[in-house]
Structure formats: structure tokens, C-alpha cells
Amino acid sequence: MLVALPLAARAQGAPPPIVVETAHVSLVLAVGNNQKLYQTYLGPRLATAAEYQALPQRHEAYPPAGTDNLFEPALRVVHADGNPGLALAFAGVETAQTGAGATTTTVRLRDPKYPVEVQLHFVAYQREDVIKTWTEIVHHEKKPVVLANYASAMLHFEAPHYWLTQLHGDWAEEGQQQESQLTSGVKVLDTKLGTRAGMYQTPAFFLSLDRLATETTGEVLAGTLAWTGNFRLAFELDNEQALRVSAGINPYASEYTLPAGQPFVTPEFIFTYSTQGKGPAARNLHRWARQQGGVLDGAQPRLTLLNNWEATFFNFDEPKLDALMGDAAKLGVDLFLLDDGWFGNKYPRKDDGQGLGDWQPTTTKLPHGVGHLVQTAAKEGIKFGIWIEPEMVNPKSELYEKHPDWILKLPGRPEDYYRNQLVLDLTNPKVQDFVYGVVDAQLGQGAAYLKWDCNRMITNGYSQYLGRDQSHLYVDYVRGLYRVLERVRQKYPHVPMMLCSGGGARADYGGLKYFTEFWPSDDTDALERVYIQWGFLNFFPANTLASHVTNWNPQQTLKFRTDVAMMGKLGYDIEVAKMTPAELQFSQQAVKDNRRLGPVVGQGDLYKLRSPYEGNQAALMYVGEGQQKAVLFGYNLRTRFHETVLPVQLQGLDPARRYRLTEINLMPGQKSALPASGQAYSGDYLMKVGVVVSDPEAKALTSHVLELTAE
């Protein structure tokens, strides 16, 4: 359908409201008599569509800077003649069906005086109740214009109070959930780190209206930006208690000079709206990510792997790796992952101080190359994966010596090192070719999995390739990264890859469309991982959270560490050869159970039942499609001696069915101490009365996993 009204026709009457609608949520836009576009509504879908016509027009949907806007602008443009003002008038709207259950709406706005056009794109996913939006800016002035702000979206709200839920952190403490009430002024979540953009803040949030939402109550918007670079989420509460939320690329040091006829396309902002708390909002995002391409192959099973890092660090050779692959096969996992330390010859990778950038196998460690390891894995009946960090370089490397012009560094100033390395200039097409070649070389010789790491941010950033356009660096770097990933996926569309950045510094849907999972944190202490994974599960489905059993804290039982890892995508980074027979038997069974229950945890609906932020216990469950199967996880954290443990009321079950509960992940010879294990209850009973998911003494750092099967 096309509604494109010329100016003369518009004078005779405004077009009908523009409704971007899912099964339960509506975003309504309207054209005013002044030809401006207004957001008139965002919330639960109204029963009578005709009433959208009567909504008040108070908030310009995408307000530009420099004319009559007094608050945060969505867009600021400096024209070729130096005029810093922009006006946007409605120019037309188009809607189309663009896939299974998806409708695309494009609203065109134009400046009446200058040849500048802005297109607001919206994709509404009916079943998932998710809306994806982005902006496209193009002009036809005689000379380039400068974009100083360019938000992907701006949304408007009116409520008595607003509460923000955000994730913050640092290395080894990512995904920490924090909640605060918004007050007058501007609250900004942003980053200026360039590559490891999510190191301190994650580009995702919950916004609660009126009062702080719980998992099951309250009006809440969940939003996240699909961009693997500098982002900015701004929440401005004005003098009339109205809130405008803008999301997009951080304009910090990023004024973009745009030639005529060349569109500037912003990253996608993805959001959903719930009237029943955070839980439904999170489940909407999870379903969208799995079913609509938010994450690569989101509906497919995931590989369970054994990583060598904690077993060897940099100290390994071919026979040792061959033996570890035998251990991986014994454990029963699908894949062996070779981590850092396998490359470099002039400067062999013996630590993190050299070799990065020289992606040839170290002949003293791997005399028969990576191909031999691929063959060994095949003989063991498993697959082989490998670690790379292709965007980075050590100064002590052949790559640095041959191509100093490929490196981001300020001229005339000392180089600034972080982890003894620098960043390659991905704005340069030659560097993009090099990085693609690194990936292609590994996948081309049979690697079936890649761990793509990125261990430093951009500092002292300067691109020899960009020349005078240095303010394009942060934007064009990410675009260069995406160009490489597009090429990789054209040739290798389904090879699983882990998005890693020293942990969770790249947790975003801009990257995940090319990756099957991400590494939430280098901190694999199981207690800390409960909090880290709890935070990321607000916005990302369980099958994207790479969660490994390690010896980070060997004082924690193997069972506790395994139970925590199984709430995400299970993996191992542990010395299998040092396991006791009982530990090996337990782990082999855990791998089998994880594979069997993968459709429930990986594809099921998540229900958070007891938050670690509200007490010493945590509980969550996954309910499979059709409510036939469910998996319940219960964790005692820093519980006190004989702490009282109350029953956990379950969610998401069929109240009319009966479910038999069976405790799994028990050590060999151990019997369940849970009264509910082996019993059958109605879904109604389980959701209204609940069951105790703890030993009677509530011992600290203990856990239980219950499998529920409908009878």
C-alpha cells in the first residue's frame, strides 16, 4: 500500500493515522496540520482502531535540531551553506508485508527548504510483539552536509514516574543489574570505547512506567540497540513530566560528512512493550531473536565444546592437544576449541606480548599445522574449533613491521597499549581483506567453529586511510567489521561462531546476526555467573549465552558449577584428565541431559522466579513449546545457616495438566533430597502453591535442577 500525498492534496486534509502494530502493541503516528509527524501513542493495542484518530498530537516523532525544538533532538544537520537548522514535513508513507508475520512501514519526511529526506523505517513482528526501527538520511545538496546527531529512533512517554533498569559493569563483572528512578534532566547510557563498546554499559534497558515493574507486573518497555560500537541511549524528562527516549550511535567525535545521494543508514533499535512486567518483554525479545534473525541460526541446536585454555594456557604442543581432543570425546561434547597461543613464528605466541596479527601456526608447537588438529578431531568423532583475534595486533609482530599504516594510532604521540596490543584500521578496505583472509584460512581448512575475540578498546584513535575524515572513524570501523562478517557469512553461512570481547563487551544484536552466541564474561566463578547470566537473560535468549564449567573457583562443587552453566549454553574449560571417575560420570550425564533438554532451555520460554538481587536464593525455569516439558533451576547463593527456604511458585505451565518432577544432575549414587522429586502435581498447584527447590539446611552454593514432564 502506498500513501504519498503531494503538498496540494495534504492541504485538503491530513492522512489517517499511521499505525505500526503487532498482536498486542501499537505505535501510532499522525500528521498534524503543520505537516509535522507526531507520535500520538505507544502502548497496548486499542480495541477500536478508529479511536487512534482522536489521540492528541503533542510530541514530534523525530524532532530535528535548529528550528523550534527545545529538547534532545533526534537529528542535527549542518547544511552545505552552513545553516544548522532542519525542518521535517510529512512526504508519504508505504507499508508492505515483508515476511512471515512481519509488516514494514516506511515514513518519508522532507525539509521544505532544503533537499534533505529522512526515512523512518519500522518492522512490526506480529507474533513476537517486537518492533524494529531505524532511520535513513539522504540529501541532494550541491556539497556534502554534516550529520552531528543521527538517532535510530526517538520514543515519547507520559507517566507520573519512570524507572530505568540497566546493565553495567567492567571486565569480569559484566551484566550487573541496576535500577533507578529517572528525575528531571537527561540520563545517558553511552560508550566511547569504539570496539569493546559494552565494557561498562550494555546497549539495552527496561523502562518502567509509573512504578518499577516486576517480572509479572507493571508497564514496561524493553529496548536494545543493534550496534557493535559507540552507542548512546538518552532519557530526557522535561518540564511537563514527558519523557523522550533516543537511541542510536553515539555522536561523540563522530560528525559525519555525507555526500549527496549517499544514504546514511542508522543501526536498528529493537523494542517491545508489556503490560504484565519484565518477563513477557524478555520472552518477546528472546522469541524475536531466535525466530526472526536477531541471532544467527537462533532456532538450531548449539554445539557443546571443551576449551583448552584453563588446561594449558599458552603452554601446549601437538601431542598435548591430541590428548585433549581424546578427553573431549570421552566427555561426550561435540567440539574441541583451541584457544589463544597457536600462531606466530618470528614472534611465537608464548604470552600476550607478541605474535598477534601473524596468523600462521607456530611450527615448534604445531609442526603439522591446524589441518592435523582437524583430522585428529575427526578421528575422535568430534569437530574442531579455533580462537582468533583478527582485529588486533601486537607491536612485536611481523604484521606490525610490514604494515604500520594499517594501525590506528595518533601521529606524533607515543603508542598507547592495552593488553600489549593495538587496533587494526577496519575502515581500510585492505585491512578488511586481511581480516576476512584470517577467517577464511581457518574455516577453509576445516575448522567448524570460531571464537572471535576483541580484547581492547580504541584509544589514541587515528586512521591514515581516512585522512581528513577522522570523525568517521568510530562509525566506519563498525561498518568495516560488518562488511567482513557479511563476506564470511556469504561463504560460510552456518558455521557457529562465538562473539567474544574479553567477556561481554560485545553483547548486541548488531553482532549477533552474524554469530550464534557470545561470551558473557571471563569470570566463570559460578556464584558470579548467576548474576552475570541473570542480567544478560533480560535481553538475550539462553542459547546465546556461552556458559562454561571451569575451575575458576575450585572450592565450588562441580555440580554447582555445572548447574549454573546449564542455565545458558553449556560448555567446558576444564582438565578432564584430572576428574575423578565420579566427576567424569556426572559430567558425561550432564552433557547427555543438556543435549536432550536443549529444545527446552535453548528454545523455551524463560520465567525468572526468584531474583538473586532480592535475596540469597535464585530460581528460574524454561518451558518448552506446547508446555509438555520444563526445566527448573534453583540456586542457594550466600545463604545463612538454616536459612528459611520458601516454595517457589512456577510459571508458564498448563494449569490443567499434571507434571512429574524429577531431579537431574545428581552425582553418581546420590539420591534427591527434594520432597517434590518423583512426585506429580497439577500445573495449577505448581503455579499457585509451588515447590521447595533446596536442601532442608539451605547450604550455601548448592543447587538443584528439576525436569518437569507432562503426563
XYZ file of C-alpha atoms in Angstrom:
711
model
C 0.000 0.000 0.000
C 1.294 3.469 -0.855
C 0.062 6.748 0.568
C 2.225 9.551 -0.817
C 0.409 12.850 -0.617
C 1.632 15.896 -2.597
C 1.553 19.250 -0.824
C -1.622 20.349 -2.560
C -3.510 17.219 -1.547
C -2.301 17.486 2.036
C -3.816 20.918 2.382
C -7.261 19.394 1.891
C -6.939 17.102 4.921
C -4.440 15.161 6.940
C -3.901 11.472 6.140
C -5.208 8.844 8.543
C -3.040 7.809 11.491
C -0.047 5.624 10.699
C -0.344 2.543 12.893
C 2.658 0.270 13.409
C 1.045 -2.685 15.124
C 1.805 -6.153 16.467
C -0.615 -8.629 18.014
C -0.753 -6.667 21.286
C 1.219 -3.429 20.858
C 0.606 -0.264 18.823
C 2.859 2.632 17.901
C 0.721 5.380 16.363
C 1.987 8.315 14.306
C -0.094 11.174 12.949
C 0.429 14.106 10.600
C -0.515 17.466 12.046
C -1.996 20.459 10.243
C 1.539 21.881 10.225
C 2.655 18.752 8.287
C 4.855 17.614 11.138
C 4.859 13.958 12.159
C 3.787 13.256 15.747
C 3.910 10.171 17.933
C 0.449 10.034 19.443
C 0.521 6.660 21.157
C 2.733 3.757 22.234
C 1.157 1.042 24.334
C -1.351 -1.810 24.371
C -3.291 -2.185 21.163
C -6.649 -0.407 21.333
C -9.790 -2.445 20.747
C -11.269 0.174 18.392
C -8.828 1.237 15.692
C -10.940 4.280 14.785
C -10.058 5.849 18.128
C -6.443 6.280 17.058
C -7.725 9.297 15.101
C -8.608 11.152 18.324
C -5.220 10.847 20.041
C -3.546 14.164 20.968
C -0.595 15.438 18.939
C 1.963 16.641 21.474
C 5.291 15.014 20.641
C 7.087 15.355 17.318
C 8.090 11.818 16.405
C 11.604 12.562 15.133
C 12.388 16.153 16.133
C 15.242 17.882 14.300
C 17.598 20.461 15.778
C 17.970 24.123 14.962
C 14.373 25.241 14.411
C 11.788 25.173 17.235
C 12.829 22.064 19.181
C 13.872 22.877 22.773
C 14.961 19.438 23.980
C 17.063 16.480 22.814
C 16.962 16.327 19.002
C 16.804 13.098 17.068
C 18.703 14.623 14.159
C 21.034 17.577 13.725
C 22.241 18.563 10.264
C 24.523 21.356 9.133
C 23.690 22.148 5.521
C 26.247 22.804 2.825
C 25.678 26.562 3.159
C 26.318 26.438 6.928
C 22.677 26.636 8.030
C 22.354 24.429 11.171
C 18.534 24.258 11.145
C 16.362 21.453 9.821
C 12.592 21.143 9.448
C 10.860 17.865 8.624
C 7.450 17.674 6.941
C 5.489 14.557 6.078
C 6.061 13.392 2.494
C 4.497 9.940 2.337
C 4.132 6.503 3.843
C 4.479 2.974 2.475
C 3.545 -0.348 4.031
C 4.306 -3.873 2.879
C 4.314 -7.452 4.125
C 7.975 -8.415 4.354
C 7.992 -11.934 5.744
C 6.166 -14.369 7.954
C 4.174 -12.236 10.330
C 6.165 -9.060 9.639
C 4.930 -5.720 8.284
C 7.256 -2.928 7.185
C 6.209 0.707 7.344
C 8.343 3.481 5.860
C 7.501 7.102 6.629
C 9.181 9.742 4.459
C 9.898 13.226 5.783
C 11.378 16.158 3.838
C 12.748 19.577 4.615
C 10.525 22.116 2.766
C 13.525 24.362 2.003
C 16.495 22.020 1.547
C 16.722 18.767 -0.471
C 17.061 16.564 2.608
C 14.918 13.470 3.111
C 14.590 11.300 6.206
C 13.001 7.871 6.078
C 11.746 6.300 9.300
C 11.593 2.515 8.921
C 9.528 0.249 11.163
C 9.157 -3.528 11.051
C 6.388 -4.946 13.247
C 6.671 -8.639 14.133
C 3.143 -9.770 14.918
C 3.656 -12.948 16.944
C 6.696 -11.730 18.844
C 5.203 -8.310 19.717
C 8.504 -6.695 18.713
C 9.084 -3.569 16.635
C 12.369 -2.827 14.908
C 13.082 0.702 13.726
C 15.889 2.592 12.041
C 16.420 5.813 10.096
C 17.804 6.587 6.661
C 19.065 10.079 5.797
C 19.849 11.261 2.273
C 20.268 14.677 0.656
C 20.822 16.243 -2.758
C 22.540 19.485 -1.857
C 25.367 20.691 -4.073
C 28.008 19.958 -1.453
C 28.247 17.496 1.449
C 26.257 18.120 4.617
C 27.386 17.283 8.140
C 25.369 14.981 10.400
C 26.022 15.927 14.020
C 23.289 13.789 15.658
C 21.536 10.871 13.994
C 19.415 8.771 16.306
C 17.977 5.478 15.141
C 14.736 6.241 16.966
C 13.019 8.511 19.429
C 10.094 7.373 21.552
C 7.837 9.511 23.765
C 6.060 8.695 27.022
C 3.757 10.388 29.518
C 3.591 8.886 33.010
C 3.735 10.081 36.634
C 7.092 8.359 37.216
C 9.728 6.463 35.263
C 12.170 3.771 36.366
C 15.224 2.630 34.430
C 16.746 -0.864 34.610
C 20.232 -1.044 33.090
C 23.204 -3.394 32.903
C 26.618 -2.044 33.827
C 29.972 -3.496 34.839
C 33.597 -3.944 33.855
C 35.885 -6.784 32.899
C 34.863 -9.923 34.854
C 31.816 -8.210 36.356
C 29.590 -7.669 33.354
C 25.810 -7.643 33.230
C 25.231 -6.188 36.695
C 21.595 -5.124 37.007
C 20.904 -1.679 38.434
C 17.587 0.166 38.832
C 16.896 3.843 39.481
C 14.112 6.382 39.181
C 14.535 8.969 36.450
C 14.467 12.589 37.535
C 14.308 15.873 35.661
C 17.075 16.260 33.103
C 18.923 13.778 30.919
C 20.139 10.327 31.953
C 22.614 8.903 29.418
C 23.914 5.370 28.956
C 26.727 5.501 26.457
C 30.182 4.352 25.472
C 33.163 5.910 23.735
C 35.311 2.778 23.605
C 34.913 2.050 19.894
C 35.481 -1.705 19.772
C 34.734 -3.099 23.261
C 31.662 -0.908 23.355
C 29.766 -2.763 26.067
C 32.623 -2.952 28.563
C 30.987 -0.568 31.049
C 27.394 -0.297 29.771
C 25.230 -2.679 27.759
C 23.103 -1.155 24.944
C 19.837 -2.435 26.402
C 17.350 -1.343 29.063
C 13.941 -1.703 30.667
C 11.846 1.435 31.123
C 9.062 1.073 33.713
C 6.145 3.495 33.638
C 4.580 4.863 36.844
C 6.195 2.323 39.176
C 9.100 -0.107 38.990
C 7.952 -3.185 37.097
C 8.472 -6.696 38.441
C 8.782 -9.861 36.395
C 4.988 -10.219 36.346
C 3.511 -6.751 36.944
C 3.757 -3.262 35.528
C 4.005 -1.448 32.214
C 7.470 -1.723 30.766
C 9.354 -1.070 27.533
C 12.379 -3.229 26.725
C 14.774 -1.752 24.196
C 18.160 -2.611 22.721
C 20.382 -1.145 20.002
C 21.873 -3.419 17.333
C 25.294 -1.779 17.032
C 28.741 -3.168 17.862
C 30.257 0.237 18.510
C 29.790 3.515 20.332
C 26.148 3.869 21.361
C 24.060 6.428 23.196
C 20.768 5.843 24.998
C 19.363 9.108 26.374
C 16.331 9.537 28.645
C 15.182 13.151 28.953
C 12.465 14.102 31.424
C 11.128 17.543 30.550
C 9.320 20.314 32.444
C 5.906 18.691 31.860
C 6.920 15.220 33.056
C 7.093 13.902 29.486
C 9.947 11.561 28.658
C 11.713 11.251 25.342
C 13.986 8.266 24.765
C 16.545 8.456 21.977
C 18.708 5.562 20.867
C 21.473 5.413 18.322
C 25.145 5.740 17.501
C 26.984 7.965 19.957
C 27.681 11.242 18.112
C 30.792 11.751 20.271
C 33.722 12.614 17.948
C 31.579 11.314 15.084
C 30.270 14.193 12.992
C 29.660 12.533 9.652
C 30.217 14.331 6.347
C 27.632 12.955 3.949
C 27.971 13.372 0.153
C 24.908 13.996 -1.999
C 22.907 10.916 -2.926
C 24.639 8.627 -0.424
C 22.209 7.334 2.218
C 23.280 7.241 5.836
C 21.557 4.268 7.473
C 21.471 4.093 11.262
C 21.558 0.846 13.253
C 18.339 -0.859 14.266
C 16.637 -0.162 17.568
C 14.554 -3.124 18.723
C 11.841 -2.768 21.342
C 8.799 -4.430 22.835
C 6.122 -3.321 25.281
C 4.497 -5.281 28.093
C 1.657 -4.515 30.486
C 2.498 -7.553 32.636
C 6.065 -6.873 33.684
C 9.583 -7.582 32.500
C 9.092 -11.314 31.986
C 6.838 -11.069 28.914
C 9.068 -8.328 27.470
C 12.165 -10.511 27.798
C 10.360 -13.513 26.292
C 9.251 -11.363 23.345
C 12.857 -10.369 22.637
C 14.041 -13.965 23.020
C 11.446 -15.278 20.552
C 12.228 -12.499 18.099
C 15.977 -13.188 18.327
C 15.550 -16.912 17.746
C 12.868 -16.774 15.065
C 13.467 -13.528 13.166
C 17.235 -13.463 12.646
C 18.280 -11.466 15.689
C 20.862 -14.186 16.296
C 22.358 -16.444 13.647
C 20.550 -19.795 13.367
C 18.649 -18.995 16.541
C 16.268 -21.943 16.149
C 19.050 -24.503 15.620
C 20.759 -26.719 18.242
C 24.041 -25.473 19.721
C 27.336 -27.342 19.970
C 28.741 -28.283 23.372
C 32.502 -27.765 23.496
C 35.655 -28.315 25.529
C 38.102 -25.393 25.524
C 41.796 -25.943 26.282
C 42.551 -22.566 27.886
C 42.443 -23.441 31.580
C 44.122 -26.790 30.926
C 47.145 -25.393 29.066
C 47.062 -21.586 28.751
C 49.869 -20.845 26.211
C 51.826 -23.985 27.086
C 50.847 -26.744 24.655
C 52.062 -28.710 21.678
C 50.579 -31.083 19.140
C 50.650 -34.268 21.304
C 49.078 -32.436 24.233
C 46.251 -31.113 22.044
C 45.736 -34.559 20.525
C 45.285 -35.942 24.041
C 42.876 -33.158 24.981
C 40.741 -33.968 21.965
C 40.569 -37.514 23.227
C 39.380 -36.116 26.541
C 36.722 -34.079 24.738
C 35.438 -37.208 23.038
C 35.452 -39.044 26.383
C 33.437 -36.230 27.954
C 30.911 -36.509 25.132
C 30.967 -32.927 23.833
C 30.563 -32.036 20.172
C 33.665 -29.934 19.651
C 37.168 -29.134 20.869
C 38.130 -25.444 20.876
C 41.794 -24.407 20.631
C 42.238 -21.043 22.331
C 44.992 -18.408 22.191
C 48.655 -19.317 21.627
C 48.759 -21.365 18.420
C 50.251 -18.832 15.968
C 53.347 -16.764 15.114
C 56.825 -17.895 14.068
C 59.208 -14.921 14.009
C 57.451 -13.884 17.213
C 55.833 -17.092 18.502
C 52.813 -16.544 20.727
C 54.193 -17.563 24.125
C 52.236 -14.899 26.045
C 50.030 -11.902 25.217
C 53.012 -9.707 24.395
C 53.787 -10.859 20.860
C 52.620 -12.611 17.715
C 49.113 -11.161 17.466
C 48.479 -10.490 13.786
C 50.691 -13.313 12.473
C 48.082 -15.984 11.882
C 50.342 -18.861 10.823
C 50.630 -21.911 13.110
C 53.761 -21.923 15.266
C 55.867 -24.692 13.724
C 57.522 -25.651 17.010
C 54.098 -26.216 18.598
C 52.124 -27.437 15.608
C 54.575 -28.941 13.080
C 51.721 -30.398 11.033
C 49.567 -27.279 11.187
C 45.938 -26.806 12.039
C 44.942 -29.389 9.437
C 46.387 -32.135 11.635
C 44.222 -31.000 14.546
C 41.129 -31.036 12.339
C 41.972 -34.614 11.355
C 42.593 -35.675 14.958
C 39.222 -34.265 15.978
C 37.528 -36.141 13.141
C 39.162 -39.397 14.255
C 37.789 -38.797 17.749
C 34.306 -38.224 16.328
C 34.164 -34.530 17.246
C 34.613 -31.195 15.493
C 37.485 -28.721 15.777
C 37.233 -25.002 16.537
C 39.823 -22.273 16.916
C 40.342 -18.874 18.603
C 41.215 -15.747 16.633
C 41.500 -12.051 17.405
C 41.770 -10.712 13.857
C 41.075 -7.023 14.556
C 44.152 -6.591 16.762
C 47.949 -6.583 16.506
C 50.940 -6.741 18.842
C 53.712 -4.233 18.088
C 56.006 -7.234 18.356
C 54.717 -8.946 15.198
C 55.539 -9.262 11.531
C 52.224 -7.641 10.628
C 53.149 -4.507 12.592
C 56.551 -4.372 10.890
C 55.103 -4.787 7.385
C 52.019 -2.577 7.672
C 52.392 0.260 10.189
C 49.860 2.171 8.055
C 47.184 -0.396 8.952
C 47.172 0.525 12.627
C 45.038 3.041 14.498
C 47.412 5.420 16.329
C 47.861 9.145 16.684
C 50.720 10.640 14.659
C 53.425 12.290 16.704
C 52.344 10.719 20.000
C 53.506 7.606 21.892
C 51.556 4.458 21.146
C 49.031 3.578 23.835
C 48.909 -0.127 24.647
C 46.195 -2.165 26.307
C 46.999 -5.863 26.769
C 50.173 -5.136 24.761
C 48.233 -4.562 21.565
C 46.789 -2.040 19.128
C 43.731 -1.993 16.871
C 43.839 -2.539 13.122
C 42.126 0.044 10.923
C 38.977 -1.656 9.683
C 37.917 1.487 7.838
C 40.607 0.493 5.302
C 39.380 -1.996 2.652
C 42.834 -3.638 2.566
C 42.580 -4.360 6.278
C 39.075 -5.716 5.763
C 40.502 -8.080 3.144
C 43.223 -9.154 5.570
C 40.774 -9.860 8.382
C 38.493 -11.779 6.051
C 41.528 -13.777 4.904
C 42.343 -14.735 8.507
C 38.839 -16.143 8.945
C 38.720 -17.776 5.541
C 42.053 -19.529 6.137
C 40.780 -21.224 9.292
C 37.343 -22.172 8.019
C 38.769 -23.211 4.671
C 40.943 -25.899 6.238
C 38.125 -27.451 8.200
C 37.628 -25.505 11.407
C 33.973 -25.961 12.323
C 33.751 -23.195 14.945
C 35.400 -19.824 15.605
C 35.831 -17.900 18.825
C 36.230 -14.289 17.611
C 37.832 -12.220 20.351
C 38.432 -8.468 20.721
C 40.459 -7.576 23.788
C 40.935 -3.832 23.657
C 39.152 -0.585 23.013
C 40.194 2.244 20.678
C 42.463 4.835 22.275
C 44.635 7.413 20.513
C 42.467 6.655 17.511
C 43.635 7.980 14.146
C 43.266 6.400 10.705
C 45.812 7.044 7.999
C 43.271 5.765 5.498
C 40.556 8.274 6.474
C 42.820 11.300 6.174
C 40.814 14.433 6.971
C 37.626 12.482 7.778
C 38.781 11.368 11.240
C 35.330 11.938 12.700
C 34.150 8.971 10.587
C 36.424 6.557 12.445
C 34.051 5.150 15.061
C 31.205 4.696 12.573
C 33.203 3.353 9.649
C 35.157 0.951 11.850
C 31.952 -0.899 12.753
C 30.739 -0.761 9.175
C 34.062 -2.265 8.085
C 33.649 -5.039 10.648
C 30.159 -5.764 9.336
C 31.435 -5.871 5.743
C 33.911 -8.561 6.753
C 31.244 -10.529 8.575
C 28.887 -10.256 5.589
C 31.597 -11.802 3.389
C 32.208 -14.544 5.932
C 28.524 -15.406 6.079
C 28.169 -15.398 2.297
C 30.797 -18.145 2.062
C 30.184 -19.882 5.398
C 26.525 -19.177 6.206
C 26.093 -21.563 9.145
C 29.468 -22.171 10.810
C 28.878 -21.396 14.521
C 30.934 -18.532 15.939
C 31.254 -17.059 19.423
C 31.305 -13.277 19.737
C 33.829 -12.519 22.462
C 35.355 -9.295 23.714
C 37.287 -10.053 26.868
C 33.875 -11.158 28.105
C 30.555 -9.423 27.479
C 31.783 -6.218 25.892
C 30.086 -7.151 22.621
C 26.607 -8.211 23.689
C 24.410 -6.689 20.991
C 22.147 -7.707 18.138
C 24.271 -5.855 15.603
C 26.932 -8.520 16.035
C 24.706 -11.457 16.901
C 23.105 -11.549 13.463
C 26.482 -12.960 12.362
C 27.221 -15.052 15.475
C 25.476 -17.936 17.185
C 26.447 -16.945 20.748
C 28.506 -14.558 22.852
C 30.841 -14.883 25.826
C 29.178 -13.052 28.740
C 32.267 -12.777 30.950
C 35.763 -14.099 31.566
C 34.578 -14.513 35.156
C 33.364 -18.106 35.334
C 33.030 -18.265 39.107
C 29.611 -19.913 39.293
C 28.292 -17.600 42.014
C 29.192 -14.501 39.998
C 27.879 -16.105 36.825
C 24.391 -16.376 38.359
C 24.278 -12.552 38.464
C 26.003 -12.051 35.111
C 23.795 -14.505 33.245
C 20.689 -13.261 35.051
C 21.393 -9.771 33.709
C 22.028 -10.761 30.111
C 18.990 -13.069 30.070
C 16.852 -9.933 30.343
C 17.565 -9.251 26.679
C 19.247 -12.291 25.079
C 17.994 -15.901 24.838
C 19.706 -18.704 26.746
C 21.176 -20.315 23.630
C 23.282 -17.183 23.023
C 24.973 -17.179 26.458
C 28.143 -19.292 26.284
C 28.352 -20.668 29.834
C 31.321 -22.875 30.702
C 32.173 -25.178 33.576
C 35.676 -24.184 34.746
C 38.000 -24.291 37.722
C 37.926 -20.519 38.257
C 36.794 -21.293 41.818
C 37.542 -24.984 42.503
C 36.138 -24.659 46.035
C 32.677 -24.641 44.460
C 31.377 -28.136 43.745
C 31.424 -29.441 40.205
C 27.660 -29.879 40.457
C 27.066 -26.223 41.375
C 29.307 -25.040 38.545
C 27.551 -27.359 36.088
C 24.058 -26.382 37.192
C 24.888 -22.704 36.700
C 26.387 -23.317 33.249
C 23.335 -25.303 32.139
C 21.070 -22.269 32.526
C 22.799 -20.977 29.370
C 24.649 -22.681 26.503
C 26.731 -25.376 28.203
C 30.464 -25.708 27.575
C 33.599 -26.796 29.413
C 37.018 -25.293 30.047
C 38.421 -27.819 32.464
C 41.043 -30.586 32.744
C 39.029 -33.705 32.068
C 42.026 -35.938 32.822
C 42.055 -34.698 36.435
C 38.401 -35.530 37.068
C 37.607 -38.346 39.453
C 35.632 -41.255 37.964
C 32.501 -39.946 39.697
C 33.044 -36.410 38.362
C 33.566 -37.726 34.837
C 30.448 -39.886 35.025
C 28.440 -36.939 36.357
C 29.720 -34.647 33.593
C 29.070 -37.187 30.846
C 25.479 -37.492 32.018
C 25.145 -33.701 32.241
C 26.263 -33.397 28.609
C 23.672 -36.004 27.577
C 20.910 -34.321 29.575
C 21.854 -30.930 28.186
C 21.615 -32.274 24.649
C 18.282 -33.949 25.402
C 16.836 -30.843 27.043
C 18.340 -28.402 24.547
C 14.968 -27.744 22.879
C 13.559 -26.672 26.266
C 16.397 -24.466 27.556
C 17.561 -23.227 24.158
C 14.148 -22.664 22.593
C 11.753 -22.481 25.531
C 10.206 -19.537 27.317
C 12.192 -18.199 30.278
C 10.467 -17.431 33.576
C 12.512 -15.740 36.292
C 11.015 -16.864 39.587
C 13.322 -15.632 42.356
C 15.887 -12.896 41.782
C 19.424 -13.054 43.228
C 19.118 -9.291 43.694
C 16.266 -9.742 46.186
C 17.632 -12.472 48.453
C 20.088 -15.293 48.897
C 18.340 -17.648 46.513
C 17.712 -17.593 42.785
C 15.327 -19.653 40.677
C 14.327 -19.668 37.027
C 12.727 -22.083 34.623
C 12.339 -22.762 30.923
C 9.077 -24.067 29.477
C 9.199 -25.819 26.122
C 6.822 -25.327 23.236
C 3.455 -26.881 23.936
C 4.060 -26.851 27.716
C 4.973 -30.542 27.609
C 8.449 -30.141 29.139
C 10.061 -27.688 31.535
C 13.382 -27.359 33.375
C 13.604 -25.651 36.782
C 16.886 -24.350 38.233
C 17.250 -23.430 41.908
C 20.389 -21.927 43.460
C 21.338 -21.217 47.057
C 23.798 -18.339 46.955
C 25.200 -16.736 50.122
C 22.564 -18.355 52.307
C 22.825 -18.172 56.110
C 22.859 -21.171 58.440
C 19.453 -22.892 58.278
C 18.019 -20.014 56.265
C 14.303 -20.405 55.624
C 13.533 -21.512 52.101
C 10.010 -20.899 50.866
C 8.354 -22.761 47.995
C 8.930 -21.377 44.526
C 5.744 -20.718 42.580
C 6.299 -21.801 38.984
C 5.034 -20.075 35.857
C 4.195 -20.847 32.248
C 2.680 -24.291 32.789
C -0.676 -25.650 31.660
C -2.830 -25.484 34.826
C -4.956 -28.422 33.679
C -2.055 -30.841 33.130
C -0.191 -32.904 35.682
C 3.593 -32.669 35.717
C 6.005 -35.207 37.151
C 9.115 -33.672 38.693
C 12.464 -35.470 38.519
C 15.697 -34.104 39.908
C 18.583 -34.465 37.450
C 22.285 -33.544 37.629
C 22.839 -35.716 40.697
C 26.282 -37.099 41.497
C 26.586 -40.881 40.974
C 24.954 -42.733 43.832
C 23.272 -39.590 45.174
C 19.547 -39.578 45.769
C 17.404 -36.491 45.597
C 16.714 -34.754 48.905
C 13.867 -32.735 47.397
C 10.400 -33.884 48.520
C 8.966 -32.870 45.148
C 11.287 -35.115 43.109
C 9.406 -38.127 41.799
C 6.036 -36.559 42.563
C 3.348 -35.366 40.160
C 1.350 -32.164 40.602
C -1.103 -30.196 38.547
C 0.223 -27.155 36.773
C -2.313 -25.177 38.765
C -0.802 -26.409 42.060
C 2.760 -25.744 40.921
C 1.922 -22.180 39.909
C -0.197 -21.303 42.954
C 1.460 -23.276 45.761
C 4.872 -24.158 44.330
C 7.647 -26.481 45.453
C 10.781 -26.119 47.558
C 13.934 -26.196 45.408
C 16.586 -26.536 48.117
C 18.029 -28.927 50.660
C 16.489 -28.525 54.146
C 19.554 -26.730 55.506
C 19.781 -24.338 52.554
C 23.538 -24.843 52.347
C 25.351 -22.032 50.556
C 26.497 -22.592 46.973
C 24.251 -25.567 46.361
C 21.830 -26.105 43.510
C 19.109 -28.338 42.144
C 17.766 -28.964 38.651
C 14.296 -30.415 38.189
C 12.910 -31.767 34.938
C 9.122 -31.435 34.550
C 7.248 -33.767 32.207
C 3.532 -33.545 31.481
C 1.712 -36.842 31.982
